[in-house]
PDB file of C-alpha atoms in Angstrom:
ATOM      1  CA  MET A   1       4.236  -8.793  -4.247  1.00  0.00           C
ATOM      2  CA  LEU A   2       2.259  -5.651  -3.530  1.00  0.00           C
ATOM      3  CA  ARG A   3       2.137  -3.656  -0.117  1.00  0.00           C
ATOM      4  CA  VAL A   4      -0.769  -1.940   0.914  1.00  0.00           C
ATOM      5  CA  LEU A   5      -0.511   0.236   3.744  1.00  0.00           C
ATOM      6  CA  HIS A   6      -3.795   2.019   5.110  1.00  0.00           C
ATOM      7  CA  GLU A   7      -3.408   4.723   8.249  1.00  0.00           C
ATOM      8  CA  PHE A   8      -6.533   5.898   9.935  1.00  0.00           C
ATOM      9  CA  ALA A   9      -6.561   9.064  11.946  1.00  0.00           C
ATOM     10  CA  ASP A  10      -8.954   7.332  14.608  1.00  0.00           C
ATOM     11  CA  ALA A  11     -10.508   4.222  16.092  1.00  0.00           C
ATOM     12  CA  ASP A  12     -14.155   4.759  15.906  1.00  0.00           C
ATOM     13  CA  ASP A  13     -14.273   1.923  13.083  1.00  0.00           C
ATOM     14  CA  LEU A  14     -12.126  -0.691  15.119  1.00  0.00           C
ATOM     15  CA  ALA A  15     -14.763  -3.148  15.239  1.00  0.00           C
ATOM     16  CA  ALA A  16     -15.876  -3.340  11.773  1.00  0.00           C
ATOM     17  CA  LEU A  17     -11.819  -2.799  10.284  1.00  0.00           C
ATOM     18  CA  ARG A  18     -11.292  -5.879  12.332  1.00  0.00           C
ATOM     19  CA  ALA A  19     -13.970  -7.839  10.814  1.00  0.00           C
ATOM     20  CA  VAL A  20     -12.727  -6.445   7.454  1.00  0.00           C
ATOM     21  CA  ALA A  21      -8.732  -7.867   8.146  1.00  0.00           C
ATOM     22  CA  GLU A  22     -10.455 -11.306   8.995  1.00  0.00           C
ATOM     23  CA  GLN A  23     -12.325 -11.238   5.333  1.00  0.00           C
ATOM     24  CA  LEU A  24      -9.193 -10.089   3.548  1.00  0.00           C
ATOM     25  CA  ARG A  25      -6.807 -12.954   4.791  1.00  0.00           C
ATOM     26  CA  GLN A  26      -9.837 -15.336   2.943  1.00  0.00           C
ATOM     27  CA  GLU A  27      -9.489 -13.197  -0.170  1.00  0.00           C
ATOM     28  CA  PRO A  28      -7.724 -14.931  -3.094  1.00  0.00           C
ATOM     29  CA  GLY A  29      -4.427 -13.426  -3.731  1.00  0.00           C
ATOM     30  CA  CYS A  30      -3.957 -11.661   0.095  1.00  0.00           C
ATOM     31  CA  ALA A  31      -1.192 -13.408   1.742  1.00  0.00           C
ATOM     32  CA  SER A  32      -1.594 -11.372   4.729  1.00  0.00           C
ATOM     33  CA  ALA A  33      -3.911  -8.867   6.332  1.00  0.00           C
ATOM     34  CA  GLU A  34      -3.398  -7.182   9.965  1.00  0.00           C
ATOM     35  CA  LEU A  35      -4.823  -4.375  11.731  1.00  0.00           C
ATOM     36  CA  TYR A  36      -2.930  -2.471  14.195  1.00  0.00           C
ATOM     37  CA  ALA A  37      -3.786   0.103  16.906  1.00  0.00           C
ATOM     38  CA  THR A  38      -1.038   2.850  18.121  1.00  0.00           C
ATOM     39  CA  LEU A  39       1.081   2.652  21.234  1.00  0.00           C
ATOM     40  CA  ALA A  40       1.590   6.134  21.563  1.00  0.00           C
ATOM     41  CA  GLU A  41       0.189   8.184  24.105  1.00  0.00           C
ATOM     42  CA  GLY A  42      -2.822  10.173  23.359  1.00  0.00           C
ATOM     43  CA  GLU A  43      -3.456   8.995  20.011  1.00  0.00           C
ATOM     44  CA  ASP A  44      -6.077   6.607  18.509  1.00  0.00           C
ATOM     45  CA  ARG A  45      -4.788   5.682  14.809  1.00  0.00           C
ATOM     46  CA  LEU A  46      -5.128   2.638  13.121  1.00  0.00           C
ATOM     47  CA  ALA A  47      -3.022   0.806  10.308  1.00  0.00           C
ATOM     48  CA  LEU A  48      -4.150  -1.811   7.973  1.00  0.00           C
ATOM     49  CA  THR A  49      -1.494  -3.464   6.359  1.00  0.00           C
ATOM     50  CA  MET A  50      -1.775  -6.144   3.221  1.00  0.00           C
ATOM     51  CA  LEU A  51      -0.041  -8.180   1.013  1.00  0.00           C
ATOM     52  CA  TRP A  52      -0.820  -9.186  -2.286  1.00  0.00           C
ATOM     53  CA  ASP A  53       0.361 -11.683  -4.502  1.00  0.00           C
ATOM     54  CA  ASP A  54       0.382  -9.236  -7.128  1.00  0.00           C
ATOM     55  CA  GLU A  55      -1.486  -6.110  -8.436  1.00  0.00           C
ATOM     56  CA  ALA A  56      -3.643  -8.055 -10.346  1.00  0.00           C
ATOM     57  CA  ALA A  57      -4.789  -9.823  -7.302  1.00  0.00           C
ATOM     58  CA  TYR A  58      -5.548  -6.624  -5.605  1.00  0.00           C
ATOM     59  CA  ASP A  59      -7.087  -4.854  -8.756  1.00  0.00           C
ATOM     60  CA  GLU A  60      -9.817  -8.107  -8.736  1.00  0.00           C
ATOM     61  CA  PHE A  61     -10.563  -7.564  -4.922  1.00  0.00           C
ATOM     62  CA  TRP A  62     -10.678  -3.604  -5.134  1.00  0.00           C
ATOM     63  CA  ALA A  63     -13.358  -4.063  -8.241  1.00  0.00           C
ATOM     64  CA  ARG A  64     -15.200  -6.715  -5.715  1.00  0.00           C
ATOM     65  CA  ALA A  65     -15.132  -4.058  -2.827  1.00  0.00           C
ATOM     66  CA  LEU A  66     -16.408  -1.199  -4.937  1.00  0.00           C
ATOM     67  CA  ALA A  67     -19.231  -3.437  -5.846  1.00  0.00           C
ATOM     68  CA  GLY A  68     -20.306  -3.654  -2.196  1.00  0.00           C
ATOM     69  CA  GLU A  69     -18.461  -6.435  -0.636  1.00  0.00           C
ATOM     70  CA  HIS A  70     -16.490  -4.522   2.108  1.00  0.00           C
ATOM     71  CA  PRO A  71     -18.396  -1.140   3.017  1.00  0.00           C
ATOM     72  CA  ALA A  72     -16.783  -1.094   6.130  1.00  0.00           C
ATOM     73  CA  LEU A  73     -13.163  -0.391   4.074  1.00  0.00           C
ATOM     74  CA  VAL A  74     -14.483   1.129   0.950  1.00  0.00           C
ATOM     75  CA  THR A  75     -16.442   4.234   2.939  1.00  0.00           C
ATOM     76  CA  PRO A  76     -13.640   5.844   5.089  1.00  0.00           C
ATOM     77  CA  LEU A  77     -11.047   4.878   1.802  1.00  0.00           C
ATOM     78  CA  THR A  78     -13.040   6.741  -0.733  1.00  0.00           C
ATOM     79  CA  GLY A  79     -15.361   9.154   1.382  1.00  0.00           C
ATOM     80  CA  GLY A  80     -12.555  10.987   3.103  1.00  0.00           C
ATOM     81  CA  THR A  81     -11.702  14.403   2.418  1.00  0.00           C
ATOM     82  CA  GLY A  82      -8.414  15.092   4.433  1.00  0.00           C
ATOM     83  CA  PRO A  83      -6.334  14.006   7.364  1.00  0.00           C
ATOM     84  CA  ASP A  84      -8.979  13.974   9.847  1.00  0.00           C
ATOM     85  CA  ASP A  85     -10.600  11.158   7.810  1.00  0.00           C
ATOM     86  CA  ILE A  86      -7.550   8.835   6.686  1.00  0.00           C
ATOM     87  CA  ALA A  87      -4.115   9.862   7.267  1.00  0.00           C
ATOM     88  CA  SER A  88      -2.627   7.961   4.061  1.00  0.00           C
ATOM     89  CA  THR A  89      -3.009   5.232   1.795  1.00  0.00           C
ATOM     90  CA  GLU A  90       0.347   3.751   0.389  1.00  0.00           C
ATOM     91  CA  PHE A  91       1.304   1.308  -2.184  1.00  0.00           C
ATOM     92  CA  TYR A  92       4.072  -0.346  -3.237  1.00  0.00           C
ATOM     93  CA  ARG A  93       6.095  -3.071  -4.952  1.00  0.00           C
ATOM     94  CA  ARG A  94       7.561  -4.985  -1.564  1.00  0.00           C
ATOM     95  CA  ALA A  95      11.170  -4.617  -1.177  1.00  0.00           C
ATOM     96  CA  THR A  96      12.387  -6.332   2.091  1.00  0.00           C
ATOM     97  CA  PHE A  97      16.000  -5.211   3.556  1.00  0.00           C
ATOM     98  CA  ALA A  98      18.593  -6.789   5.958  1.00  0.00           C
ATOM     99  CA  LEU A  99      21.168  -4.992   7.733  1.00  0.00           C
ATOM    100  CA  ARG A 100      24.745  -5.575   6.583  1.00  0.00           C
ATOM    101  CA  ALA A 101      28.117  -3.995   8.071  1.00  0.00           C
ATOM    102  CA  GLY A 102      25.696  -1.046   9.031  1.00  0.00           C
ATOM    103  CA  THR A 103      23.766  -0.778   6.306  1.00  0.00           C
ATOM    104  CA  TRP A 104      20.360  -1.626   5.050  1.00  0.00           C
ATOM    105  CA  VAL A 105      20.353  -3.302   1.619  1.00  0.00           C
ATOM    106  CA  PRO A 106      17.962  -5.294  -0.260  1.00  0.00           C
ATOM    107  CA  GLU A 107      17.624  -8.687   1.369  1.00  0.00           C
ATOM    108  CA  HIS A 108      18.285 -10.720  -1.508  1.00  0.00           C
ATOM    109  CA  ALA A 109      20.851  -8.555  -3.391  1.00  0.00           C
ATOM    110  CA  ASP A 110      24.327  -9.335  -3.896  1.00  0.00           C
ATOM    111  CA  GLU A 111      26.195  -6.187  -2.773  1.00  0.00           C
ATOM    112  CA  GLY A 112      29.448  -7.854  -3.185  1.00  0.00           C
ATOM    113  CA  THR A 113      29.145  -7.227  -7.459  1.00  0.00           C
ATOM    114  CA  ARG A 114      27.166  -4.253  -6.960  1.00  0.00           C
ATOM    115  CA  LYS A 115      28.902  -1.190  -9.000  1.00  0.00           C
ATOM    116  CA  ILE A 116      25.832   1.034  -9.307  1.00  0.00           C
ATOM    117  CA  PHE A 117      24.467   2.987  -6.330  1.00  0.00           C
ATOM    118  CA  TRP A 118      21.483   4.509  -7.407  1.00  0.00           C
ATOM    119  CA  PRO A 119      20.409   8.177  -6.157  1.00  0.00           C
ATOM    120  CA  ALA A 120      18.167   8.787  -3.248  1.00  0.00           C
ATOM    121  CA  GLY A 121      15.399  11.497  -3.330  1.00  0.00           C
ATOM    122  CA  GLY A 122      11.841  12.347  -1.501  1.00  0.00           C
ATOM    123  CA  PRO A 123      10.697  10.884   1.834  1.00  0.00           C
ATOM    124  CA  VAL A 124      11.622   7.690   3.106  1.00  0.00           C
ATOM    125  CA  ARG A 125       8.864   5.361   4.341  1.00  0.00           C
ATOM    126  CA  ILE A 126       9.827   2.425   6.938  1.00  0.00           C
ATOM    127  CA  ILE A 127       7.507  -0.584   7.517  1.00  0.00           C
ATOM    128  CA  ILE A 128       8.606  -3.159  10.049  1.00  0.00           C
ATOM    129  CA  GLN A 129       6.459  -6.282  11.027  1.00  0.00           C
ATOM    130  CA  ASN A 130       7.779  -8.121  13.977  1.00  0.00           C
ATOM    131  CA  ALA A 131       6.797 -10.718  16.913  1.00  0.00           C
ATOM    132  CA  VAL A 132       8.225 -10.096  20.477  1.00  0.00           C
ATOM    133  CA  HIS A 133       7.402 -11.241  23.899  1.00  0.00           C
ATOM    134  CA  ALA A 134       5.429  -8.284  25.148  1.00  0.00           C
ATOM    135  CA  THR A 135       6.186  -6.663  28.651  1.00  0.00           C
ATOM    136  CA  GLU A 136       4.769  -3.371  30.209  1.00  0.00           C
ATOM    137  CA  ALA A 137       8.561  -2.472  30.758  1.00  0.00           C
ATOM    138  CA  MET A 138       8.915  -2.973  27.124  1.00  0.00           C
ATOM    139  CA  TYR A 139       5.586  -0.962  26.251  1.00  0.00           C
ATOM    140  CA  ASP A 140       6.964   2.107  28.365  1.00  0.00           C
ATOM    141  CA  LYS A 141      10.063   2.155  26.315  1.00  0.00           C
ATOM    142  CA  ILE A 142       8.571   1.739  23.003  1.00  0.00           C
ATOM    143  CA  ARG A 143       6.580   5.317  24.338  1.00  0.00           C
ATOM    144  CA  ALA A 144       9.264   6.987  25.222  1.00  0.00           C
ATOM    145  CA  GLU A 145      11.141   6.138  21.871  1.00  0.00           C
ATOM    146  CA  ILE A 146       8.141   7.439  20.172  1.00  0.00           C
ATOM    147  CA  ALA A 147       8.239  10.436  21.891  1.00  0.00           C
ATOM    148  CA  GLU A 148      11.977  11.085  21.698  1.00  0.00           C
ATOM    149  CA  THR A 149      12.127   9.997  17.862  1.00  0.00           C
ATOM    150  CA  ARG A 150       9.455  12.485  16.907  1.00  0.00           C
ATOM    151  CA  ARG A 151      11.320  15.600  18.338  1.00  0.00           C
ATOM    152  CA  GLU A 152      14.408  14.755  15.911  1.00  0.00           C
ATOM    153  CA  GLU A 153      14.482  16.965  12.864  1.00  0.00           C
ATOM    154  CA  GLY A 154      13.088  15.847   9.764  1.00  0.00           C
ATOM    155  CA  CYS A 155      11.049  13.060  11.301  1.00  0.00           C
ATOM    156  CA  LEU A 156       7.505  13.447   9.607  1.00  0.00           C
ATOM    157  CA  ASP A 157       6.096  10.247  11.495  1.00  0.00           C
ATOM    158  CA  TYR A 158       7.258   7.687  13.770  1.00  0.00           C
ATOM    159  CA  GLY A 159       5.129   5.241  15.452  1.00  0.00           C
ATOM    160  CA  TRP A 160       4.698   1.933  16.676  1.00  0.00           C
ATOM    161  CA  TYR A 161       1.552  -0.201  16.387  1.00  0.00           C
ATOM    162  CA  GLU A 162       0.292  -3.428  18.141  1.00  0.00           C
ATOM    163  CA  ASP A 163      -1.915  -5.969  16.273  1.00  0.00           C
ATOM    164  CA  VAL A 164      -5.652  -5.406  17.455  1.00  0.00           C
ATOM    165  CA  ASP A 165      -5.858  -9.662  17.509  1.00  0.00           C
ATOM    166  CA  LEU A 166      -2.548 -10.727  18.466  1.00  0.00           C
ATOM    167  CA  PRO A 167      -0.541  -9.158  21.683  1.00  0.00           C
ATOM    168  CA  GLY A 168       3.628  -8.712  20.891  1.00  0.00           C
ATOM    169  CA  HIS A 169       2.939  -8.394  17.313  1.00  0.00           C
ATOM    170  CA  LEU A 170       4.136  -5.334  16.190  1.00  0.00           C
ATOM    171  CA  LEU A 171       4.296  -2.640  13.210  1.00  0.00           C
ATOM    172  CA  LEU A 172       6.513   0.230  13.297  1.00  0.00           C
ATOM    173  CA  LEU A 173       5.958   3.048  10.795  1.00  0.00           C
ATOM    174  CA  GLU A 174       8.791   5.398  10.106  1.00  0.00           C
ATOM    175  CA  LEU A 175       8.567   8.363   7.416  1.00  0.00           C
ATOM    176  CA  TRP A 176      11.767  10.714   6.879  1.00  0.00           C
ATOM    177  CA  ALA A 177      11.610  14.071   5.233  1.00  0.00           C
ATOM    178  CA  ASP A 178      14.387  12.190   2.931  1.00  0.00           C
ATOM    179  CA  GLN A 179      17.638  10.040   3.176  1.00  0.00           C
ATOM    180  CA  VAL A 180      19.808  12.607   4.269  1.00  0.00           C
ATOM    181  CA  VAL A 181      17.601  13.422   7.233  1.00  0.00           C
ATOM    182  CA  TYR A 182      17.148   9.376   7.886  1.00  0.00           C
ATOM    183  CA  ASP A 183      21.087   8.733   7.827  1.00  0.00           C
ATOM    184  CA  ARG A 184      21.394  11.430  10.295  1.00  0.00           C
ATOM    185  CA  HIS A 185      18.701   9.599  12.819  1.00  0.00           C
ATOM    186  CA  TRP A 186      20.392   6.373  11.897  1.00  0.00           C
ATOM    187  CA  ALA A 187      23.939   7.774  13.205  1.00  0.00           C
ATOM    188  CA  LEU A 188      22.149   9.620  15.958  1.00  0.00           C
ATOM    189  CA  ARG A 189      20.410   6.678  17.366  1.00  0.00           C
ATOM    190  CA  GLY A 190      23.466   4.725  17.210  1.00  0.00           C
ATOM    191  CA  ALA A 191      25.250   6.874  19.369  1.00  0.00           C
ATOM    192  CA  THR A 192      22.784   7.809  21.653  1.00  0.00           C
ATOM    193  CA  ALA A 193      23.396   6.049  24.577  1.00  0.00           C
ATOM    194  CA  ALA A 194      19.590   5.794  25.798  1.00  0.00           C
ATOM    195  CA  PHE A 195      18.760   3.662  22.661  1.00  0.00           C
ATOM    196  CA  VAL A 196      21.977   1.665  22.574  1.00  0.00           C
ATOM    197  CA  GLY A 197      21.548  -1.847  24.044  1.00  0.00           C
ATOM    198  CA  ASP A 198      18.689  -3.724  25.183  1.00  0.00           C
ATOM    199  CA  ASN A 199      15.194  -2.495  23.912  1.00  0.00           C
ATOM    200  CA  LEU A 200      13.546  -5.064  25.846  1.00  0.00           C
ATOM    201  CA  ARG A 201      11.615  -6.185  22.577  1.00  0.00           C
ATOM    202  CA  VAL A 202      12.836  -9.898  22.739  1.00  0.00           C
ATOM    203  CA  PRO A 203      11.796 -11.671  19.301  1.00  0.00           C
ATOM    204  CA  ALA A 204       8.847 -14.161  19.563  1.00  0.00           C
ATOM    205  CA  GLU A 205       7.413 -16.762  16.951  1.00  0.00           C
ATOM    206  CA  PRO A 206       4.926 -14.853  15.086  1.00  0.00           C
ATOM    207  CA  GLN A 207       1.563 -16.675  15.225  1.00  0.00           C
ATOM    208  CA  ARG A 208       0.287 -14.814  11.667  1.00  0.00           C
ATOM    209  CA  GLY A 209       1.414 -12.549   9.346  1.00  0.00           C
ATOM    210  CA  PRO A 210       5.221 -11.484   8.023  1.00  0.00           C
ATOM    211  CA  VAL A 211       8.286 -10.513   9.875  1.00  0.00           C
ATOM    212  CA  ALA A 212       9.960  -8.408   7.793  1.00  0.00           C
ATOM    213  CA  ARG A 213      11.988  -5.067   7.285  1.00  0.00           C
ATOM    214  CA  GLU A 214      11.296  -2.831   4.182  1.00  0.00           C
ATOM    215  CA  PHE A 215      11.975   0.460   2.567  1.00  0.00           C
ATOM    216  CA  TYR A 216      10.609   2.638   0.224  1.00  0.00           C
ATOM    217  CA  ARG A 217      10.011   5.709  -1.636  1.00  0.00           C
ATOM    218  CA  TRP A 218       6.716   7.278   0.093  1.00  0.00           C
ATOM    219  CA  GLN A 219       4.135   7.166  -2.399  1.00  0.00           C
ATOM    220  CA  ASP A 220       0.773   8.873  -1.002  1.00  0.00           C
ATOM    221  CA  PHE A 221      -2.365   7.743  -2.693  1.00  0.00           C
ATOM    222  CA  ARG A 222      -6.287   9.390  -3.004  1.00  0.00           C
ATOM    223  CA  HIS A 223      -9.003   7.719  -4.809  1.00  0.00           C
ATOM    224  CA  HIS A 224     -10.611   9.357  -7.290  1.00  0.00           C
ATOM    225  CA  TYR A 225     -13.312   7.851 -10.152  1.00  0.00           C
ATOM    226  CA  ASP A 226     -13.046   4.189  -9.244  1.00  0.00           C
ATOM    227  CA  ARG A 227      -8.913   4.481  -8.987  1.00  0.00           C
ATOM    228  CA  TRP A 228      -6.116   5.266  -6.591  1.00  0.00           C
ATOM    229  CA  LEU A 229      -4.446   8.082  -8.060  1.00  0.00           C
ATOM    230  CA  PRO A 230      -1.198   9.883  -6.699  1.00  0.00           C
ATOM    231  CA  ALA A 231      -2.069  12.354  -3.962  1.00  0.00           C
ATOM    232  CA  ASP A 232       0.342  14.835  -5.460  1.00  0.00           C
ATOM    233  CA  PRO A 233      -1.411  15.757  -8.831  1.00  0.00           C
ATOM    234  CA  ASP A 234       2.464  17.044 -10.304  1.00  0.00           C
ATOM    235  CA  ALA A 235       2.783  13.198  -9.762  1.00  0.00           C
ATOM    236  CA  TYR A 236       0.260  11.982 -12.255  1.00  0.00           C
ATOM    237  CA  ALA A 237       1.378  10.623 -15.707  1.00  0.00           C
ATOM    238  CA  THR A 238      -0.465  10.323 -18.532  1.00  0.00           C
ATOM    239  CA  THR A 239       1.883   9.287 -21.897  1.00  0.00           C
ATOM    240  CA  VAL A 240       3.708   6.799 -19.475  1.00  0.00           C
ATOM    241  CA  LEU A 241       1.984   4.095 -17.542  1.00  0.00           C
ATOM    242  CA  TRP A 242       4.743   3.279 -14.936  1.00  0.00           C
ATOM    243  CA  PRO A 243       5.236   0.281 -13.216  1.00  0.00           C
ATOM    244  CA  ALA A 244       4.684  -0.175  -9.361  1.00  0.00           C
ATOM    245  CA  GLY A 245       7.659   1.591  -7.494  1.00  0.00           C
TER     246      GLY A 245
END
């Protein structure tokens, strides 16, 4: 599956983007589309997550979008010139993980026979979607967690979001400078008394959308000439057409 993440720097288009998310859920090949609003104090950010059956399904959708079917989505994505317009656009081949013996491993991997441990490099993007029983105490703890985590060295972004239509349906977006930094964060979190024990996020049955934990090598994109290209020009490849990473 193809994971798509759009982060918007402000919520001016909340109503329009909510309608877009509803329309996306009706698109052929779209397995999930959810719009979330930040829970961080003093911020006005939105995150739109999508899951597509495959890259071909997304390509067909985006061609229709560019032809005029979804102007509320296309305009901010293709007309923005910097972080004031859209924080990021990211694409990934979906990979879900599970926690085993203190290590995050691919959910369907057979770690018992693994003999190769591939190298890790570049920023680490984490996407977590879940559903919980929402309480005011939980929201207070989430806001404190956001502020505390963002103080950590190497934390590029850390934010909890809530579905604009479904209270208690949460999205966590983390971005760490590299794997070493994330490993340090994970060890620090486990050793810090304030974050050990009850986080007040009691799991609930989701009304819609996936419940998953996903880890990626961060890939930021910008839209040029009707195509999504890596935001970093040094990441362009013209001699090899690489598959989704």
